[in-house]
Amino acid sequence: MSDTEAAAKIERHLQALAWPVIALGPRTWRSSFRSRRGAFPLVIQVEAEFCRLMVLPIVRLPADAEKAERLYHRLLRLNGEMLLARFSLDEDGDVVLSVEFPTDDMDASELRDALDVLSVYAERHRGELRQLVA
């Protein structure tokens, strides 16, 4: 499946789920979701047979080396505990929570599950991570 076909498939699934998005490009969308603890920015990208959903940012990497080290250790522990999702750092120093999956056999329910996983982990861990970097 080409990137264009995969992107069209993701877009159809988002429409079927009535998930509001703003297209940033042919394979990238921006959105957000709300929880009891606030709003979370969401970016959806399709690249080379994979779809990546990212809560971006969860927190920013602190300039203080000790705080950054505590954050690194906590992110590594959380990555070992979480299912389907992971934390990472982007080139701008943002901590990203993401889910990535192949687009070939994906259906709307899998996309909905990925969105649910992100919302649960984002809500569960953002407060703690903010305290670590404060």
Short mmCIF file of N, CA and C in Angstrom, two decimals:
data_model
loop_
_atom_site.label_atom_id
_atom_site.label_comp_id
_atom_site.label_asym_id
_atom_site.label_seq_id
_atom_site.Cartn_x
_atom_site.Cartn_y
_atom_site.Cartn_z
N MET A 1 0.84 -1.17 0.00
CA MET A 1 0.00 0.00 0.00
C MET A 1 0.89 1.24 0.00
N SER A 2 0.61 2.19 -0.87
CA SER A 2 1.40 3.41 -0.94
C SER A 2 1.05 4.34 0.22
N ASP A 3 1.92 5.32 0.45
CA ASP A 3 1.64 6.31 1.50
C ASP A 3 0.32 7.02 1.24
N THR A 4 0.06 7.32 -0.01
CA THR A 4 -1.17 8.02 -0.39
C THR A 4 -2.40 7.17 -0.08
N GLU A 5 -2.35 5.89 -0.43
CA GLU A 5 -3.47 4.98 -0.14
C GLU A 5 -3.66 4.82 1.37
N ALA A 6 -2.54 4.68 2.11
CA ALA A 6 -2.62 4.53 3.56
C ALA A 6 -3.20 5.79 4.19
N ALA A 7 -2.80 6.95 3.70
CA ALA A 7 -3.33 8.21 4.24
C ALA A 7 -4.82 8.32 3.97
N ALA A 8 -5.26 7.94 2.77
CA ALA A 8 -6.69 7.98 2.44
C ALA A 8 -7.47 7.03 3.35
N LYS A 9 -6.89 5.87 3.64
CA LYS A 9 -7.54 4.90 4.53
C LYS A 9 -7.69 5.48 5.94
N ILE A 10 -6.62 6.08 6.46
CA ILE A 10 -6.67 6.69 7.80
C ILE A 10 -7.72 7.80 7.83
N GLU A 11 -7.73 8.61 6.78
CA GLU A 11 -8.70 9.70 6.73
C GLU A 11 -10.14 9.17 6.73
N ARG A 12 -10.40 8.10 6.00
CA ARG A 12 -11.73 7.48 6.00
C ARG A 12 -12.09 6.97 7.40
N HIS A 13 -11.13 6.34 8.06
CA HIS A 13 -11.38 5.83 9.41
C HIS A 13 -11.66 6.97 10.39
N LEU A 14 -10.91 8.06 10.28
CA LEU A 14 -11.14 9.21 11.14
C LEU A 14 -12.54 9.78 10.92
N GLN A 15 -12.96 9.83 9.66
CA GLN A 15 -14.30 10.31 9.35
C GLN A 15 -15.36 9.36 9.90
N ALA A 16 -15.13 8.05 9.77
CA ALA A 16 -16.08 7.06 10.29
C ALA A 16 -16.21 7.17 11.81
N LEU A 17 -15.13 7.53 12.47
CA LEU A 17 -15.15 7.70 13.92
C LEU A 17 -15.66 9.08 14.32
N ALA A 18 -15.91 9.94 13.33
CA ALA A 18 -16.32 11.34 13.57
C ALA A 18 -15.28 12.07 14.42
N TRP A 19 -14.01 11.76 14.14
CA TRP A 19 -12.92 12.38 14.89
C TRP A 19 -12.51 13.65 14.14
N PRO A 20 -12.65 14.82 14.74
CA PRO A 20 -12.33 16.07 14.03
C PRO A 20 -10.82 16.25 13.88
N VAL A 21 -10.41 16.54 12.66
CA VAL A 21 -9.00 16.77 12.37
C VAL A 21 -8.86 17.95 11.43
N ILE A 22 -7.66 18.53 11.44
CA ILE A 22 -7.28 19.57 10.49
C ILE A 22 -6.10 19.02 9.72
N ALA A 23 -6.20 18.99 8.41
CA ALA A 23 -5.10 18.49 7.58
C ALA A 23 -3.96 19.50 7.58
N LEU A 24 -2.76 19.01 7.90
CA LEU A 24 -1.56 19.84 7.83
C LEU A 24 -0.77 19.55 6.56
N GLY A 25 -1.08 18.46 5.93
CA GLY A 25 -0.41 18.02 4.71
C GLY A 25 -1.12 16.79 4.21
N PRO A 26 -0.61 16.19 3.13
CA PRO A 26 -1.30 15.03 2.55
C PRO A 26 -1.31 13.78 3.44
N ARG A 27 -0.39 13.71 4.42
CA ARG A 27 -0.32 12.54 5.30
C ARG A 27 -0.21 12.91 6.78
N THR A 28 -0.61 14.15 7.12
CA THR A 28 -0.48 14.62 8.50
C THR A 28 -1.73 15.41 8.88
N TRP A 29 -2.24 15.10 10.09
CA TRP A 29 -3.41 15.80 10.61
C TRP A 29 -3.14 16.25 12.04
N ARG A 30 -3.81 17.29 12.43
CA ARG A 30 -3.74 17.79 13.80
C ARG A 30 -5.13 17.70 14.41
N SER A 31 -5.16 17.38 15.69
CA SER A 31 -6.43 17.31 16.41
C SER A 31 -6.13 17.50 17.88
N SER A 32 -7.09 17.18 18.71
CA SER A 32 -6.89 17.21 20.16
C SER A 32 -8.01 16.37 20.78
N PHE A 33 -7.84 16.10 22.05
CA PHE A 33 -8.90 15.43 22.80
C PHE A 33 -8.92 15.99 24.20
N ARG A 34 -10.06 15.92 24.81
CA ARG A 34 -10.24 16.43 26.17
C ARG A 34 -10.43 15.26 27.13
N SER A 35 -9.95 15.49 28.33
CA SER A 35 -10.16 14.52 29.40
C SER A 35 -10.54 15.29 30.65
N ARG A 36 -10.69 14.59 31.72
CA ARG A 36 -11.01 15.25 32.99
C ARG A 36 -9.90 16.19 33.42
N ARG A 37 -8.69 15.97 32.94
CA ARG A 37 -7.54 16.76 33.37
C ARG A 37 -7.05 17.74 32.31
N GLY A 38 -7.88 18.07 31.35
CA GLY A 38 -7.50 19.09 30.38
C GLY A 38 -7.50 18.58 28.95
N ALA A 39 -6.96 19.42 28.08
CA ALA A 39 -6.89 19.10 26.65
C ALA A 39 -5.49 18.60 26.29
N PHE A 40 -5.45 17.73 25.30
CA PHE A 40 -4.20 17.16 24.84
C PHE A 40 -4.10 17.35 23.33
N PRO A 41 -2.99 17.92 22.85
CA PRO A 41 -2.80 18.06 21.40
C PRO A 41 -2.42 16.72 20.78
N LEU A 42 -2.94 16.46 19.59
CA LEU A 42 -2.72 15.18 18.92
C LEU A 42 -2.26 15.44 17.48
N VAL A 43 -1.25 14.71 17.04
CA VAL A 43 -0.79 14.74 15.65
C VAL A 43 -0.86 13.31 15.12
N ILE A 44 -1.38 13.17 13.91
CA ILE A 44 -1.49 11.86 13.25
C ILE A 44 -0.69 11.93 11.96
N GLN A 45 0.23 10.98 11.77
CA GLN A 45 1.07 10.94 10.58
C GLN A 45 1.06 9.55 9.97
N VAL A 46 1.10 9.52 8.64
CA VAL A 46 1.26 8.26 7.92
C VAL A 46 2.59 8.32 7.19
N GLU A 47 3.43 7.31 7.44
CA GLU A 47 4.73 7.23 6.79
C GLU A 47 5.06 5.78 6.51
N ALA A 48 5.34 5.47 5.29
CA ALA A 48 5.87 4.17 4.88
C ALA A 48 5.14 3.00 5.54
N GLU A 49 3.86 2.85 5.30
CA GLU A 49 3.05 1.73 5.77
C GLU A 49 2.74 1.73 7.26
N PHE A 50 3.06 2.81 7.95
CA PHE A 50 2.76 2.91 9.38
C PHE A 50 2.01 4.20 9.67
N CYS A 51 1.15 4.12 10.66
CA CYS A 51 0.45 5.30 11.16
C CYS A 51 0.96 5.56 12.57
N ARG A 52 1.29 6.80 12.84
CA ARG A 52 1.75 7.19 14.17
C ARG A 52 0.82 8.25 14.71
N LEU A 53 0.31 8.02 15.91
CA LEU A 53 -0.51 8.98 16.63
C LEU A 53 0.32 9.49 17.79
N MET A 54 0.41 10.80 17.93
CA MET A 54 1.30 11.37 18.94
C MET A 54 0.60 12.46 19.74
N VAL A 55 0.70 12.36 21.06
CA VAL A 55 0.35 13.45 21.93
C VAL A 55 1.62 14.27 22.07
N LEU A 56 1.56 15.47 21.56
CA LEU A 56 2.78 16.27 21.39
C LEU A 56 2.53 17.71 21.79
N PRO A 57 3.17 18.21 22.79
CA PRO A 57 4.03 17.54 23.77
C PRO A 57 3.26 17.15 25.02
N ILE A 58 3.80 16.19 25.73
CA ILE A 58 3.31 15.89 27.08
C ILE A 58 3.96 16.88 28.04
N VAL A 59 5.27 17.00 27.96
CA VAL A 59 6.06 18.01 28.69
C VAL A 59 7.27 18.36 27.84
N ARG A 60 7.94 19.44 28.22
CA ARG A 60 9.20 19.82 27.57
C ARG A 60 10.36 19.30 28.42
N LEU A 61 11.43 18.94 27.77
CA LEU A 61 12.64 18.50 28.45
C LEU A 61 13.20 19.67 29.27
N PRO A 62 13.44 19.48 30.56
CA PRO A 62 13.95 20.60 31.37
C PRO A 62 15.41 20.89 31.08
N ALA A 63 15.80 22.14 31.26
CA ALA A 63 17.20 22.53 31.07
C ALA A 63 18.07 22.01 32.21
N ASP A 64 17.51 21.87 33.38
CA ASP A 64 18.23 21.38 34.55
C ASP A 64 18.58 19.91 34.36
N ALA A 65 19.87 19.59 34.41
CA ALA A 65 20.35 18.23 34.14
C ALA A 65 19.80 17.20 35.12
N GLU A 66 19.69 17.55 36.40
CA GLU A 66 19.17 16.59 37.39
C GLU A 66 17.70 16.28 37.13
N LYS A 67 16.93 17.30 36.81
CA LYS A 67 15.52 17.08 36.50
C LYS A 67 15.38 16.25 35.22
N ALA A 68 16.23 16.55 34.24
CA ALA A 68 16.18 15.79 32.99
C ALA A 68 16.51 14.32 33.25
N GLU A 69 17.50 14.06 34.08
CA GLU A 69 17.86 12.68 34.39
C GLU A 69 16.72 11.95 35.09
N ARG A 70 16.06 12.60 36.05
CA ARG A 70 14.90 11.98 36.72
C ARG A 70 13.79 11.70 35.71
N LEU A 71 13.59 12.63 34.80
CA LEU A 71 12.57 12.44 33.76
C LEU A 71 12.93 11.25 32.87
N TYR A 72 14.18 11.16 32.43
CA TYR A 72 14.61 10.03 31.59
C TYR A 72 14.32 8.70 32.28
N HIS A 73 14.69 8.60 33.55
CA HIS A 73 14.50 7.35 34.28
C HIS A 73 13.01 7.00 34.40
N ARG A 74 12.20 8.00 34.66
CA ARG A 74 10.77 7.73 34.78
C ARG A 74 10.17 7.32 33.44
N LEU A 75 10.59 7.97 32.36
CA LEU A 75 10.08 7.61 31.03
C LEU A 75 10.46 6.18 30.66
N LEU A 76 11.69 5.79 31.00
CA LEU A 76 12.11 4.41 30.71
C LEU A 76 11.27 3.41 31.50
N ARG A 77 11.00 3.70 32.77
CA ARG A 77 10.16 2.80 33.57
C ARG A 77 8.75 2.72 32.99
N LEU A 78 8.20 3.88 32.65
CA LEU A 78 6.84 3.88 32.09
C LEU A 78 6.79 3.12 30.78
N ASN A 79 7.80 3.26 29.94
CA ASN A 79 7.82 2.52 28.67
C ASN A 79 7.81 1.02 28.90
N GLY A 80 8.43 0.58 29.97
CA GLY A 80 8.42 -0.85 30.29
C GLY A 80 7.08 -1.33 30.84
N GLU A 81 6.29 -0.41 31.39
CA GLU A 81 5.01 -0.77 31.99
C GLU A 81 3.83 -0.65 31.03
N MET A 82 3.91 0.27 30.09
CA MET A 82 2.76 0.56 29.21
C MET A 82 2.65 -0.47 28.09
N LEU A 83 1.43 -0.68 27.65
CA LEU A 83 1.17 -1.54 26.51
C LEU A 83 0.77 -0.67 25.32
N LEU A 84 1.31 -0.97 24.16
CA LEU A 84 0.98 -0.34 22.89
C LEU A 84 1.52 1.07 22.69
N ALA A 85 1.84 1.78 23.74
CA ALA A 85 2.30 3.17 23.63
C ALA A 85 3.71 3.29 24.17
N ARG A 86 4.34 4.43 23.83
CA ARG A 86 5.69 4.68 24.35
C ARG A 86 5.93 6.17 24.42
N PHE A 87 6.84 6.53 25.31
CA PHE A 87 7.32 7.91 25.40
C PHE A 87 8.62 8.00 24.63
N SER A 88 8.85 9.16 24.01
CA SER A 88 10.11 9.42 23.33
C SER A 88 10.36 10.93 23.37
N LEU A 89 11.52 11.33 22.90
CA LEU A 89 11.87 12.74 22.81
C LEU A 89 11.98 13.12 21.34
N ASP A 90 11.49 14.28 20.99
CA ASP A 90 11.68 14.74 19.61
C ASP A 90 12.86 15.70 19.54
N GLU A 91 13.16 16.16 18.34
CA GLU A 91 14.33 17.01 18.13
C GLU A 91 14.20 18.39 18.78
N ASP A 92 12.99 18.79 19.17
CA ASP A 92 12.78 20.08 19.82
C ASP A 92 12.83 19.99 21.34
N GLY A 93 13.06 18.81 21.88
CA GLY A 93 13.09 18.65 23.32
C GLY A 93 11.73 18.43 23.94
N ASP A 94 10.77 18.01 23.13
CA ASP A 94 9.44 17.69 23.64
C ASP A 94 9.35 16.21 23.96
N VAL A 95 8.67 15.88 25.05
CA VAL A 95 8.37 14.49 25.37
C VAL A 95 7.07 14.14 24.64
N VAL A 96 7.13 13.08 23.86
CA VAL A 96 6.02 12.67 23.01
C VAL A 96 5.49 11.32 23.50
N LEU A 97 4.18 11.20 23.56
CA LEU A 97 3.54 9.92 23.83
C LEU A 97 2.95 9.45 22.51
N SER A 98 3.31 8.24 22.06
CA SER A 98 2.86 7.81 20.74
C SER A 98 2.45 6.35 20.70
N VAL A 99 1.64 6.08 19.69
CA VAL A 99 1.25 4.72 19.31
C VAL A 99 1.53 4.62 17.82
N GLU A 100 2.13 3.52 17.42
CA GLU A 100 2.44 3.31 16.00
C GLU A 100 1.97 1.92 15.59
N PHE A 101 1.35 1.84 14.40
CA PHE A 101 0.86 0.54 13.94
C PHE A 101 0.83 0.50 12.42
N PRO A 102 0.91 -0.71 11.84
CA PRO A 102 0.87 -0.84 10.38
C PRO A 102 -0.51 -0.51 9.84
N THR A 103 -0.55 0.06 8.65
CA THR A 103 -1.82 0.47 8.05
C THR A 103 -2.44 -0.60 7.15
N ASP A 104 -1.68 -1.60 6.74
CA ASP A 104 -2.19 -2.56 5.76
C ASP A 104 -3.54 -3.17 6.11
N ASP A 105 -3.66 -3.82 7.25
CA ASP A 105 -4.89 -4.51 7.63
C ASP A 105 -5.67 -3.77 8.71
N MET A 106 -5.33 -2.52 8.93
CA MET A 106 -5.94 -1.75 10.00
C MET A 106 -7.38 -1.37 9.66
N ASP A 107 -8.23 -1.39 10.69
CA ASP A 107 -9.60 -0.93 10.50
C ASP A 107 -9.89 0.20 11.50
N ALA A 108 -11.07 0.76 11.42
CA ALA A 108 -11.43 1.91 12.26
C ALA A 108 -11.38 1.57 13.74
N SER A 109 -11.72 0.33 14.10
CA SER A 109 -11.69 -0.04 15.52
C SER A 109 -10.27 -0.02 16.08
N GLU A 110 -9.28 -0.39 15.27
CA GLU A 110 -7.89 -0.33 15.73
C GLU A 110 -7.44 1.11 15.93
N LEU A 111 -7.88 1.99 15.04
CA LEU A 111 -7.56 3.40 15.20
C LEU A 111 -8.22 3.94 16.47
N ARG A 112 -9.46 3.57 16.72
CA ARG A 112 -10.16 3.98 17.93
C ARG A 112 -9.44 3.46 19.17
N ASP A 113 -8.97 2.22 19.14
CA ASP A 113 -8.22 1.65 20.26
C ASP A 113 -6.95 2.45 20.52
N ALA A 114 -6.24 2.83 19.46
CA ALA A 114 -5.01 3.61 19.60
C ALA A 114 -5.32 4.97 20.24
N LEU A 115 -6.39 5.60 19.80
CA LEU A 115 -6.79 6.88 20.39
C LEU A 115 -7.15 6.71 21.87
N ASP A 116 -7.83 5.62 22.19
CA ASP A 116 -8.18 5.34 23.59
C ASP A 116 -6.94 5.13 24.45
N VAL A 117 -5.99 4.36 23.94
CA VAL A 117 -4.74 4.10 24.68
C VAL A 117 -4.02 5.41 24.96
N LEU A 118 -3.91 6.26 23.94
CA LEU A 118 -3.24 7.55 24.14
C LEU A 118 -3.95 8.40 25.18
N SER A 119 -5.27 8.42 25.12
CA SER A 119 -5.99 9.26 26.07
C SER A 119 -5.82 8.76 27.51
N VAL A 120 -5.84 7.46 27.70
CA VAL A 120 -5.67 6.90 29.05
C VAL A 120 -4.28 7.21 29.59
N TYR A 121 -3.24 6.92 28.82
CA TYR A 121 -1.87 7.15 29.32
C TYR A 121 -1.54 8.63 29.44
N ALA A 122 -2.04 9.46 28.54
CA ALA A 122 -1.78 10.90 28.63
C ALA A 122 -2.38 11.45 29.91
N GLU A 123 -3.62 11.08 30.17
CA GLU A 123 -4.29 11.57 31.37
C GLU A 123 -3.62 11.02 32.64
N ARG A 124 -3.22 9.77 32.60
CA ARG A 124 -2.64 9.12 33.77
C ARG A 124 -1.27 9.70 34.13
N HIS A 125 -0.44 10.07 33.13
CA HIS A 125 0.96 10.37 33.41
C HIS A 125 1.38 11.83 33.24
N ARG A 126 0.58 12.67 32.58
CA ARG A 126 1.03 14.04 32.34
C ARG A 126 1.28 14.81 33.63
N GLY A 127 0.39 14.69 34.62
CA GLY A 127 0.58 15.42 35.87
C GLY A 127 1.88 15.07 36.57
N GLU A 128 2.15 13.79 36.66
CA GLU A 128 3.40 13.34 37.29
C GLU A 128 4.63 13.84 36.54
N LEU A 129 4.59 13.76 35.21
CA LEU A 129 5.73 14.20 34.42
C LEU A 129 5.93 15.72 34.52
N ARG A 130 4.84 16.45 34.60
CA ARG A 130 4.95 17.92 34.79
C ARG A 130 5.61 18.24 36.12
N GLN A 131 5.28 17.47 37.15
CA GLN A 131 5.91 17.70 38.45
C GLN A 131 7.41 17.41 38.41
N LEU A 132 7.80 16.41 37.66
CA LEU A 132 9.22 16.07 37.55
C LEU A 132 10.04 17.17 36.89
N VAL A 133 9.44 17.89 35.95
CA VAL A 133 10.19 18.92 35.22
C VAL A 133 10.01 20.32 35.79
N ALA A 134 9.11 20.47 36.78
CA ALA A 134 8.84 21.81 37.36
C ALA A 134 9.99 22.28 38.22
#
